[in-house]
PDB file of N, H, CA, C and O in Angstrom:
ATOM      1  N   MET A   1       6.867   1.969  16.861  1.00  0.00           N
ATOM      2  CA  MET A   1       6.627   2.282  15.497  1.00  0.00           C
ATOM      3  C   MET A   1       5.909   3.417  15.704  1.00  0.00           C
ATOM      4  O   MET A   1       5.027   3.532  16.555  1.00  0.00           O
ATOM      5  N   GLU A   2       6.196   4.088  15.099  1.00  0.00           N
ATOM      6  H   GLU A   2       6.913   3.994  14.408  1.00  0.00           H
ATOM      7  CA  GLU A   2       5.488   5.911  14.959  1.00  0.00           C
ATOM      8  C   GLU A   2       3.733   5.741  14.484  1.00  0.00           C
ATOM      9  O   GLU A   2       3.210   4.912  13.739  1.00  0.00           O
ATOM     10  N   GLU A   3       3.188   6.782  15.184  1.00  0.00           N
ATOM     11  H   GLU A   3       3.613   7.455  15.789  1.00  0.00           H
ATOM     12  CA  GLU A   3       1.854   6.725  14.726  1.00  0.00           C
ATOM     13  C   GLU A   3       1.677   7.220  13.362  1.00  0.00           C
ATOM     14  O   GLU A   3       2.697   7.669  12.839  1.00  0.00           O
ATOM     15  N   LEU A   4       0.645   7.233  12.703  1.00  0.00           N
ATOM     16  H   LEU A   4      -0.184   6.867  13.127  1.00  0.00           H
ATOM     17  CA  LEU A   4       0.585   7.424  11.291  1.00  0.00           C
ATOM     18  C   LEU A   4      -0.355   8.754  11.256  1.00  0.00           C
ATOM     19  O   LEU A   4      -1.521   8.650  11.638  1.00  0.00           O
ATOM     20  N   HIS A   5       0.066   9.797  10.874  1.00  0.00           N
ATOM     21  H   HIS A   5       1.013   9.881  10.564  1.00  0.00           H
ATOM     22  CA  HIS A   5      -0.517  11.062  10.952  1.00  0.00           C
ATOM     23  C   HIS A   5      -1.466  10.836   9.732  1.00  0.00           C
ATOM     24  O   HIS A   5      -2.662  10.609   9.915  1.00  0.00           O
ATOM     25  N   SER A   6      -0.964  10.895   8.597  1.00  0.00           N
ATOM     26  H   SER A   6       0.008  11.079   8.449  1.00  0.00           H
ATOM     27  CA  SER A   6      -2.048  11.330   7.089  1.00  0.00           C
ATOM     28  C   SER A   6      -1.536   9.634   6.290  1.00  0.00           C
ATOM     29  O   SER A   6      -0.488   8.991   6.351  1.00  0.00           O
ATOM     30  N   ALA A   7      -2.397   9.478   5.829  1.00  0.00           N
ATOM     31  H   ALA A   7      -3.248  10.000   5.780  1.00  0.00           H
ATOM     32  CA  ALA A   7      -2.314   8.511   4.481  1.00  0.00           C
ATOM     33  C   ALA A   7      -2.123   8.936   3.540  1.00  0.00           C
ATOM     34  O   ALA A   7      -2.357   8.222   2.566  1.00  0.00           O
ATOM     35  N   THR A   8      -1.654  10.169   3.338  1.00  0.00           N
ATOM     36  H   THR A   8      -1.464  10.750   4.129  1.00  0.00           H
ATOM     37  CA  THR A   8      -1.320  10.923   1.963  1.00  0.00           C
ATOM     38  C   THR A   8       0.003  11.094   1.864  1.00  0.00           C
ATOM     39  O   THR A   8       0.509  11.906   2.639  1.00  0.00           O
ATOM     40  N   VAL A   9       0.634  10.575   1.162  1.00  0.00           N
ATOM     41  H   VAL A   9       0.224   9.916   0.533  1.00  0.00           H
ATOM     42  CA  VAL A   9       2.073  10.373   1.019  1.00  0.00           C
ATOM     43  C   VAL A   9       2.900  10.836  -0.160  1.00  0.00           C
ATOM     44  O   VAL A   9       3.128   9.882  -0.905  1.00  0.00           O
ATOM     45  N   SER A  10       3.628  12.399  -0.748  1.00  0.00           N
ATOM     46  H   SER A  10       3.443  13.173  -0.144  1.00  0.00           H
ATOM     47  CA  SER A  10       3.998  12.450  -1.394  1.00  0.00           C
ATOM     48  C   SER A  10       4.917  11.623  -2.377  1.00  0.00           C
ATOM     49  O   SER A  10       5.992  11.206  -1.945  1.00  0.00           O
ATOM     50  N   ASP A  11       4.544  11.371  -3.665  1.00  0.00           N
ATOM     51  H   ASP A  11       3.670  11.709  -4.015  1.00  0.00           H
ATOM     52  CA  ASP A  11       4.838  10.527  -4.536  1.00  0.00           C
ATOM     53  C   ASP A  11       6.538  10.626  -4.875  1.00  0.00           C
ATOM     54  O   ASP A  11       7.205   9.665  -5.262  1.00  0.00           O
ATOM     55  N   GLU A  12       6.982  11.784  -4.676  1.00  0.00           N
ATOM     56  H   GLU A  12       6.441  12.564  -4.362  1.00  0.00           H
ATOM     57  CA  GLU A  12       8.618  12.171  -4.681  1.00  0.00           C
ATOM     58  C   GLU A  12       9.176  11.418  -3.191  1.00  0.00           C
ATOM     59  O   GLU A  12      10.150  10.664  -3.202  1.00  0.00           O
ATOM     60  N   ARG A  13       8.476  11.716  -2.041  1.00  0.00           N
ATOM     61  H   ARG A  13       7.685  12.328  -2.033  1.00  0.00           H
ATOM     62  CA  ARG A  13       9.046  10.851  -0.621  1.00  0.00           C
ATOM     63  C   ARG A  13       9.025   9.198  -0.871  1.00  0.00           C
ATOM     64  O   ARG A  13       9.938   8.383  -0.739  1.00  0.00           O
ATOM     65  N   LEU A  14       7.561   9.004  -1.303  1.00  0.00           N
ATOM     66  H   LEU A  14       6.819   9.666  -1.410  1.00  0.00           H
ATOM     67  CA  LEU A  14       7.695   7.413  -1.650  1.00  0.00           C
ATOM     68  C   LEU A  14       8.362   7.121  -2.606  1.00  0.00           C
ATOM     69  O   LEU A  14       8.214   5.901  -2.532  1.00  0.00           O
ATOM     70  N   GLU A  15       9.164   7.308  -3.696  1.00  0.00           N
ATOM     71  H   GLU A  15       9.284   8.299  -3.756  1.00  0.00           H
ATOM     72  CA  GLU A  15       9.686   6.931  -4.635  1.00  0.00           C
ATOM     73  C   GLU A  15      11.347   6.845  -3.835  1.00  0.00           C
ATOM     74  O   GLU A  15      12.051   5.839  -3.752  1.00  0.00           O
ATOM     75  N   ASP A  16      11.618   8.068  -3.378  1.00  0.00           N
ATOM     76  H   ASP A  16      11.045   8.885  -3.446  1.00  0.00           H
ATOM     77  CA  ASP A  16      12.926   8.039  -2.463  1.00  0.00           C
ATOM     78  C   ASP A  16      13.389   7.202  -1.838  1.00  0.00           C
ATOM     79  O   ASP A  16      14.495   6.675  -1.960  1.00  0.00           O
ATOM     80  N   CYS A  17      12.040   6.873  -0.625  1.00  0.00           N
ATOM     81  H   CYS A  17      11.142   7.301  -0.526  1.00  0.00           H
ATOM     82  CA  CYS A  17      11.937   5.316   0.410  1.00  0.00           C
ATOM     83  C   CYS A  17      12.150   4.389  -0.347  1.00  0.00           C
ATOM     84  O   CYS A  17      13.219   3.884  -0.006  1.00  0.00           O
ATOM     85  N   ARG A  18      11.634   3.760  -1.384  1.00  0.00           N
ATOM     86  H   ARG A  18      10.766   4.170  -1.661  1.00  0.00           H
ATOM     87  CA  ARG A  18      11.486   3.109  -2.125  1.00  0.00           C
ATOM     88  C   ARG A  18      12.992   2.683  -2.247  1.00  0.00           C
ATOM     89  O   ARG A  18      13.649   1.813  -1.674  1.00  0.00           O
ATOM     90  N   ASP A  19      13.322   3.694  -3.284  1.00  0.00           N
ATOM     91  H   ASP A  19      12.788   4.401  -3.749  1.00  0.00           H
ATOM     92  CA  ASP A  19      14.958   3.507  -3.705  1.00  0.00           C
ATOM     93  C   ASP A  19      15.964   3.049  -2.603  1.00  0.00           C
ATOM     94  O   ASP A  19      17.010   2.454  -2.861  1.00  0.00           O
ATOM     95  N   VAL A  20      15.561   3.370  -1.400  1.00  0.00           N
ATOM     96  H   VAL A  20      14.711   3.853  -1.191  1.00  0.00           H
ATOM     97  CA  VAL A  20      16.313   3.146  -0.240  1.00  0.00           C
ATOM     98  C   VAL A  20      16.164   1.447   0.278  1.00  0.00           C
ATOM     99  O   VAL A  20      17.062   0.609   0.202  1.00  0.00           O
ATOM    100  N   VAL A  21      14.697   1.219   0.840  1.00  0.00           N
ATOM    101  H   VAL A  21      13.967   1.899   0.902  1.00  0.00           H
ATOM    102  CA  VAL A  21      14.122  -0.181   0.867  1.00  0.00           C
ATOM    103  C   VAL A  21      14.198  -1.019   0.329  1.00  0.00           C
ATOM    104  O   VAL A  21      14.087  -2.106   0.897  1.00  0.00           O
ATOM    105  N   GLU A  22      14.470  -0.917  -1.303  1.00  0.00           N
ATOM    106  H   GLU A  22      14.560  -0.035  -1.765  1.00  0.00           H
ATOM    107  CA  GLU A  22      14.748  -1.881  -2.533  1.00  0.00           C
ATOM    108  C   GLU A  22      15.459  -3.077  -2.420  1.00  0.00           C
ATOM    109  O   GLU A  22      15.125  -4.252  -2.572  1.00  0.00           O
ATOM    110  N   PRO A  23      17.126  -2.213  -1.948  1.00  0.00           N
ATOM    111  CA  PRO A  23      18.020  -3.369  -2.007  1.00  0.00           C
ATOM    112  C   PRO A  23      17.940  -4.311  -0.560  1.00  0.00           C
ATOM    113  O   PRO A  23      17.973  -5.534  -0.428  1.00  0.00           O
ATOM    114  N   ASP A  24      17.826  -3.269   0.413  1.00  0.00           N
ATOM    115  H   ASP A  24      17.799  -2.275   0.306  1.00  0.00           H
ATOM    116  CA  ASP A  24      17.575  -4.436   1.720  1.00  0.00           C
ATOM    117  C   ASP A  24      16.569  -5.784   1.315  1.00  0.00           C
ATOM    118  O   ASP A  24      16.879  -6.973   1.390  1.00  0.00           O
ATOM    119  N   LEU A  25      15.090  -5.112   0.801  1.00  0.00           N
ATOM    120  H   LEU A  25      14.838  -4.147   0.740  1.00  0.00           H
ATOM    121  CA  LEU A  25      14.548  -6.159   0.800  1.00  0.00           C
ATOM    122  C   LEU A  25      14.967  -7.326  -0.446  1.00  0.00           C
ATOM    123  O   LEU A  25      14.727  -8.473  -0.069  1.00  0.00           O
ATOM    124  N   GLN A  26      15.553  -7.236  -1.865  1.00  0.00           N
ATOM    125  H   GLN A  26      15.748  -6.305  -2.171  1.00  0.00           H
ATOM    126  CA  GLN A  26      16.061  -7.726  -2.308  1.00  0.00           C
ATOM    127  C   GLN A  26      17.182  -8.787  -1.825  1.00  0.00           C
ATOM    128  O   GLN A  26      17.152  -9.878  -2.394  1.00  0.00           O
ATOM    129  N   ASP A  27      18.196  -8.571  -0.803  1.00  0.00           N
ATOM    130  H   ASP A  27      18.220  -7.685  -0.341  1.00  0.00           H
ATOM    131  CA  ASP A  27      18.904  -9.244  -0.389  1.00  0.00           C
ATOM    132  C   ASP A  27      17.881 -10.104   1.069  1.00  0.00           C
ATOM    133  O   ASP A  27      18.340 -11.193   1.413  1.00  0.00           O
ATOM    134  N   LEU A  28      16.841  -9.701   1.688  1.00  0.00           N
ATOM    135  H   LEU A  28      16.469  -8.816   1.409  1.00  0.00           H
ATOM    136  CA  LEU A  28      16.214 -10.195   2.490  1.00  0.00           C
ATOM    137  C   LEU A  28      15.345 -11.218   2.011  1.00  0.00           C
ATOM    138  O   LEU A  28      14.933 -12.056   2.813  1.00  0.00           O
ATOM    139  N   ILE A  29      14.936 -11.274   0.545  1.00  0.00           N
ATOM    140  H   ILE A  29      15.270 -10.594  -0.107  1.00  0.00           H
ATOM    141  CA  ILE A  29      13.909 -12.417  -0.635  1.00  0.00           C
ATOM    142  C   ILE A  29      15.222 -13.341  -0.793  1.00  0.00           C
ATOM    143  O   ILE A  29      15.056 -14.500  -0.411  1.00  0.00           O
ATOM    144  N   ARG A  30      16.425 -13.035  -1.265  1.00  0.00           N
ATOM    145  H   ARG A  30      16.560 -12.094  -1.575  1.00  0.00           H
ATOM    146  CA  ARG A  30      17.434 -14.187  -1.839  1.00  0.00           C
ATOM    147  C   ARG A  30      17.959 -14.617  -0.371  1.00  0.00           C
ATOM    148  O   ARG A  30      17.918 -15.836  -0.201  1.00  0.00           O
ATOM    149  N   ALA A  31      18.393 -13.945   0.607  1.00  0.00           N
ATOM    150  H   ALA A  31      18.427 -12.955   0.468  1.00  0.00           H
ATOM    151  CA  ALA A  31      18.466 -14.848   1.493  1.00  0.00           C
ATOM    152  C   ALA A  31      17.383 -16.216   1.920  1.00  0.00           C
ATOM    153  O   ALA A  31      17.594 -17.428   1.889  1.00  0.00           O
ATOM    154  N   THR A  32      16.362 -15.551   2.252  1.00  0.00           N
ATOM    155  H   THR A  32      16.191 -14.566   2.277  1.00  0.00           H
ATOM    156  CA  THR A  32      15.497 -16.397   2.848  1.00  0.00           C
ATOM    157  C   THR A  32      14.840 -17.648   1.906  1.00  0.00           C
ATOM    158  O   THR A  32      14.174 -18.557   2.402  1.00  0.00           O
ATOM    159  N   MET A  33      15.172 -17.522   0.339  1.00  0.00           N
ATOM    160  H   MET A  33      15.713 -16.784  -0.064  1.00  0.00           H
ATOM    161  CA  MET A  33      15.025 -17.810  -0.776  1.00  0.00           C
ATOM    162  C   MET A  33      16.207 -19.119  -0.062  1.00  0.00           C
ATOM    163  O   MET A  33      15.862 -20.105   0.590  1.00  0.00           O
ATOM    164  N   ALA A  34      17.765 -18.683  -0.481  1.00  0.00           N
ATOM    165  H   ALA A  34      18.045 -17.883  -1.011  1.00  0.00           H
ATOM    166  CA  ALA A  34      18.696 -19.572   0.081  1.00  0.00           C
ATOM    167  C   ALA A  34      18.234 -20.238   1.357  1.00  0.00           C
ATOM    168  O   ALA A  34      18.918 -21.262   1.392  1.00  0.00           O
ATOM    169  N   ALA A  35      17.600 -20.231   2.229  1.00  0.00           N
ATOM    170  H   ALA A  35      17.045 -19.400   2.201  1.00  0.00           H
ATOM    171  CA  ALA A  35      17.369 -20.826   4.014  1.00  0.00           C
ATOM    172  C   ALA A  35      16.453 -21.875   2.626  1.00  0.00           C
ATOM    173  O   ALA A  35      16.192 -22.946   3.173  1.00  0.00           O
ATOM    174  N   GLY A  36      16.170 -21.893   1.823  1.00  0.00           N
ATOM    175  H   GLY A  36      16.383 -21.023   1.379  1.00  0.00           H
ATOM    176  CA  GLY A  36      14.843 -23.023   1.392  1.00  0.00           C
ATOM    177  C   GLY A  36      13.520 -22.893   0.947  1.00  0.00           C
ATOM    178  O   GLY A  36      12.840 -23.765   0.407  1.00  0.00           O
ATOM    179  N   PHE A  37      13.139 -21.495   1.270  1.00  0.00           N
ATOM    180  H   PHE A  37      13.692 -20.787   1.708  1.00  0.00           H
ATOM    181  CA  PHE A  37      11.524 -20.855   1.150  1.00  0.00           C
ATOM    182  C   PHE A  37      11.630 -20.709  -0.345  1.00  0.00           C
ATOM    183  O   PHE A  37      12.658 -20.418  -0.957  1.00  0.00           O
ATOM    184  N   SER A  38      10.333 -20.968  -0.904  1.00  0.00           N
ATOM    185  H   SER A  38       9.498 -21.204  -0.407  1.00  0.00           H
ATOM    186  CA  SER A  38      10.126 -20.597  -2.218  1.00  0.00           C
ATOM    187  C   SER A  38       9.874 -18.945  -2.304  1.00  0.00           C
ATOM    188  O   SER A  38       9.872 -18.348  -1.228  1.00  0.00           O
ATOM    189  N   ALA A  39       9.690 -18.278  -3.367  1.00  0.00           N
ATOM    190  H   ALA A  39       9.691 -18.763  -4.242  1.00  0.00           H
ATOM    191  CA  ALA A  39       9.588 -16.781  -3.470  1.00  0.00           C
ATOM    192  C   ALA A  39       8.330 -16.711  -3.438  1.00  0.00           C
ATOM    193  O   ALA A  39       8.045 -15.579  -3.050  1.00  0.00           O
ATOM    194  N   GLU A  40       7.198 -17.448  -3.682  1.00  0.00           N
ATOM    195  H   GLU A  40       7.429 -18.368  -3.998  1.00  0.00           H
ATOM    196  CA  GLU A  40       5.915 -16.865  -3.031  1.00  0.00           C
ATOM    197  C   GLU A  40       5.512 -17.045  -1.473  1.00  0.00           C
ATOM    198  O   GLU A  40       4.510 -16.557  -0.950  1.00  0.00           O
ATOM    199  N   GLU A  41       6.434 -17.798  -0.872  1.00  0.00           N
ATOM    200  H   GLU A  41       7.248 -18.195  -1.296  1.00  0.00           H
ATOM    201  CA  GLU A  41       6.431 -18.240   0.696  1.00  0.00           C
ATOM    202  C   GLU A  41       7.054 -17.240   1.221  1.00  0.00           C
ATOM    203  O   GLU A  41       6.813 -16.982   2.401  1.00  0.00           O
ATOM    204  N   VAL A  42       7.911 -16.513   0.558  1.00  0.00           N
ATOM    205  H   VAL A  42       8.106 -16.723  -0.400  1.00  0.00           H
ATOM    206  CA  VAL A  42       8.800 -15.187   0.899  1.00  0.00           C
ATOM    207  C   VAL A  42       7.847 -13.979   1.013  1.00  0.00           C
ATOM    208  O   VAL A  42       7.699 -13.214   1.965  1.00  0.00           O
ATOM    209  N   LEU A  43       7.326 -13.992  -0.012  1.00  0.00           N
ATOM    210  H   LEU A  43       7.446 -14.614  -0.786  1.00  0.00           H
ATOM    211  CA  LEU A  43       6.345 -12.726  -0.656  1.00  0.00           C
ATOM    212  C   LEU A  43       5.310 -12.619   0.446  1.00  0.00           C
ATOM    213  O   LEU A  43       4.849 -11.686   1.104  1.00  0.00           O
ATOM    214  N   ILE A  44       5.105 -14.037   0.393  1.00  0.00           N
ATOM    215  H   ILE A  44       5.479 -14.794  -0.141  1.00  0.00           H
ATOM    216  CA  ILE A  44       3.716 -13.690   1.805  1.00  0.00           C
ATOM    217  C   ILE A  44       3.705 -13.614   2.757  1.00  0.00           C
ATOM    218  O   ILE A  44       2.686 -13.244   3.341  1.00  0.00           O
ATOM    219  N   ALA A  45       5.014 -13.976   3.501  1.00  0.00           N
ATOM    220  H   ALA A  45       5.842 -14.277   3.027  1.00  0.00           H
ATOM    221  CA  ALA A  45       5.513 -13.743   4.887  1.00  0.00           C
ATOM    222  C   ALA A  45       5.500 -12.111   4.633  1.00  0.00           C
ATOM    223  O   ALA A  45       4.581 -11.463   5.135  1.00  0.00           O
ATOM    224  N   ILE A  46       6.333 -11.567   3.995  1.00  0.00           N
ATOM    225  H   ILE A  46       7.078 -12.094   3.588  1.00  0.00           H
ATOM    226  CA  ILE A  46       6.728 -10.438   4.252  1.00  0.00           C
ATOM    227  C   ILE A  46       5.275  -9.476   3.891  1.00  0.00           C
ATOM    228  O   ILE A  46       4.987  -8.559   4.661  1.00  0.00           O
ATOM    229  N   SER A  47       4.505  -9.729   2.815  1.00  0.00           N
ATOM    230  H   SER A  47       4.738 -10.474   2.190  1.00  0.00           H
ATOM    231  CA  SER A  47       3.516  -8.993   2.893  1.00  0.00           C
ATOM    232  C   SER A  47       2.758  -8.983   4.423  1.00  0.00           C
ATOM    233  O   SER A  47       2.469  -7.939   5.006  1.00  0.00           O
ATOM    234  N   GLU A  48       2.529 -10.164   4.885  1.00  0.00           N
ATOM    235  H   GLU A  48       2.763 -11.013   4.411  1.00  0.00           H
ATOM    236  CA  GLU A  48       1.661 -10.270   6.118  1.00  0.00           C
ATOM    237  C   GLU A  48       2.268  -9.740   7.101  1.00  0.00           C
ATOM    238  O   GLU A  48       1.588  -9.317   8.036  1.00  0.00           O
ATOM    239  N   LEU A  49       3.446  -9.651   7.130  1.00  0.00           N
ATOM    240  H   LEU A  49       3.998  -9.995   6.371  1.00  0.00           H
ATOM    241  CA  LEU A  49       4.361  -8.568   8.350  1.00  0.00           C
ATOM    242  C   LEU A  49       4.177  -7.316   8.331  1.00  0.00           C
ATOM    243  O   LEU A  49       4.159  -6.459   9.214  1.00  0.00           O
ATOM    244  N   VAL A  50       3.993  -7.294   6.822  1.00  0.00           N
ATOM    245  H   VAL A  50       4.008  -7.990   6.105  1.00  0.00           H
ATOM    246  CA  VAL A  50       3.966  -5.560   6.374  1.00  0.00           C
ATOM    247  C   VAL A  50       2.691  -4.792   6.850  1.00  0.00           C
ATOM    248  O   VAL A  50       2.662  -3.697   7.410  1.00  0.00           O
ATOM    249  N   ALA A  51       1.400  -5.786   6.428  1.00  0.00           N
ATOM    250  H   ALA A  51       1.423  -6.676   5.972  1.00  0.00           H
ATOM    251  CA  ALA A  51       0.151  -5.477   6.605  1.00  0.00           C
ATOM    252  C   ALA A  51      -0.128  -5.244   8.284  1.00  0.00           C
ATOM    253  O   ALA A  51      -0.793  -4.323   8.759  1.00  0.00           O
ATOM    254  N   GLU A  52       0.597  -6.385   9.086  1.00  0.00           N
ATOM    255  H   GLU A  52       1.136  -7.133   8.700  1.00  0.00           H
ATOM    256  CA  GLU A  52       0.362  -6.312  10.816  1.00  0.00           C
ATOM    257  C   GLU A  52       1.248  -4.785  11.233  1.00  0.00           C
ATOM    258  O   GLU A  52       0.776  -3.976  12.032  1.00  0.00           O
ATOM    259  N   ASP A  53       2.287  -4.632  10.691  1.00  0.00           N
ATOM    260  H   ASP A  53       2.671  -5.289  10.042  1.00  0.00           H
ATOM    261  CA  ASP A  53       2.988  -3.526  11.199  1.00  0.00           C
ATOM    262  C   ASP A  53       1.985  -2.025  10.265  1.00  0.00           C
ATOM    263  O   ASP A  53       1.778  -0.931  10.788  1.00  0.00           O
ATOM    264  N   PHE A  54       1.647  -2.326   9.215  1.00  0.00           N
ATOM    265  H   PHE A  54       1.815  -3.215   8.790  1.00  0.00           H
ATOM    266  CA  PHE A  54       0.827  -1.125   8.870  1.00  0.00           C
ATOM    267  C   PHE A  54      -0.922  -1.143   9.576  1.00  0.00           C
ATOM    268  O   PHE A  54      -1.747  -0.382   9.072  1.00  0.00           O
ATOM    269  N   ALA A  55      -1.161  -1.687  10.262  1.00  0.00           N
ATOM    270  H   ALA A  55      -0.490  -2.305  10.671  1.00  0.00           H
ATOM    271  CA  ALA A  55      -2.239  -1.680  10.740  1.00  0.00           C
ATOM    272  C   ALA A  55      -1.944  -0.961  12.626  1.00  0.00           C
ATOM    273  O   ALA A  55      -2.632  -0.337  13.433  1.00  0.00           O
ATOM    274  N   VAL A  56      -0.708  -1.455  12.596  1.00  0.00           N
ATOM    275  H   VAL A  56      -0.148  -1.963  11.941  1.00  0.00           H
ATOM    276  CA  VAL A  56      -0.444  -0.970  13.940  1.00  0.00           C
ATOM    277  C   VAL A  56       0.023   0.622  14.040  1.00  0.00           C
ATOM    278  O   VAL A  56       0.080   1.367  15.018  1.00  0.00           O
ATOM    279  N   VAL A  57       0.338   0.851  12.614  1.00  0.00           N
ATOM    280  H   VAL A  57       0.291   0.246  11.819  1.00  0.00           H
ATOM    281  CA  VAL A  57       0.913   2.205  12.409  1.00  0.00           C
ATOM    282  C   VAL A  57      -0.612   3.303  12.626  1.00  0.00           C
ATOM    283  O   VAL A  57      -1.000   4.175  13.403  1.00  0.00           O
ATOM    284  N   ALA A  58      -1.212   2.410  11.098  1.00  0.00           N
ATOM    285  H   ALA A  58      -0.897   1.701  10.467  1.00  0.00           H
ATOM    286  CA  ALA A  58      -2.504   2.975  10.982  1.00  0.00           C
ATOM    287  C   ALA A  58      -3.546   3.182  12.203  1.00  0.00           C
ATOM    288  O   ALA A  58      -4.304   4.151  12.178  1.00  0.00           O
ATOM    289  N   LYS A  59      -3.572   2.225  13.308  1.00  0.00           N
ATOM    290  H   LYS A  59      -2.956   1.438  13.329  1.00  0.00           H
ATOM    291  CA  LYS A  59      -4.590   1.896  13.964  1.00  0.00           C
ATOM    292  C   LYS A  59      -5.586   1.303  13.575  1.00  0.00           C
ATOM    293  O   LYS A  59      -6.654   1.702  14.040  1.00  0.00           O
ATOM    294  N   VAL A  60      -5.608   0.438  12.840  1.00  0.00           N
ATOM    295  H   VAL A  60      -4.740   0.114  12.463  1.00  0.00           H
ATOM    296  CA  VAL A  60      -7.066  -0.307  12.191  1.00  0.00           C
ATOM    297  C   VAL A  60      -6.840  -1.736  12.273  1.00  0.00           C
ATOM    298  O   VAL A  60      -5.690  -2.157  12.149  1.00  0.00           O
ATOM    299  N   PRO A  61      -7.862  -2.574  12.479  1.00  0.00           N
ATOM    300  CA  PRO A  61      -7.282  -3.942  12.696  1.00  0.00           C
ATOM    301  C   PRO A  61      -6.950  -4.473  11.313  1.00  0.00           C
ATOM    302  O   PRO A  61      -7.363  -4.228  10.180  1.00  0.00           O
ATOM    303  N   SER A  62      -5.802  -5.514  11.977  1.00  0.00           N
ATOM    304  H   SER A  62      -5.467  -5.713  12.898  1.00  0.00           H
ATOM    305  CA  SER A  62      -5.173  -6.358  10.856  1.00  0.00           C
ATOM    306  C   SER A  62      -5.956  -7.802  10.548  1.00  0.00           C
ATOM    307  O   SER A  62      -6.193  -8.610  11.447  1.00  0.00           O
ATOM    308  N   VAL A  63      -6.240  -7.965   9.471  1.00  0.00           N
ATOM    309  H   VAL A  63      -6.048  -7.309   8.741  1.00  0.00           H
ATOM    310  CA  VAL A  63      -7.009  -8.716   8.690  1.00  0.00           C
ATOM    311  C   VAL A  63      -6.036 -10.284   8.777  1.00  0.00           C
ATOM    312  O   VAL A  63      -6.648 -11.299   8.447  1.00  0.00           O
ATOM    313  N   HIS A  64      -4.494 -10.441   9.235  1.00  0.00           N
ATOM    314  H   HIS A  64      -3.996  -9.616   9.504  1.00  0.00           H
ATOM    315  CA  HIS A  64      -3.884 -11.428   9.580  1.00  0.00           C
ATOM    316  C   HIS A  64      -3.390 -11.941  10.646  1.00  0.00           C
ATOM    317  O   HIS A  64      -2.807 -13.024  10.596  1.00  0.00           O
TER     318      HIS A  64
END
């Protein structure tokens, strides 16, 4: 994972990134729900994984 050099992200780049990530995220959510998990379980698991990855990139302790 790449080191985070700044916590400041431009709104335009963030919007562009979301546009790229969102379809795959929706596919992941649907596929995981099809495997028998609830929407809440899927979203919590994704949230925890993102928090862990962000902690590594930002070099801060994870709370998960």
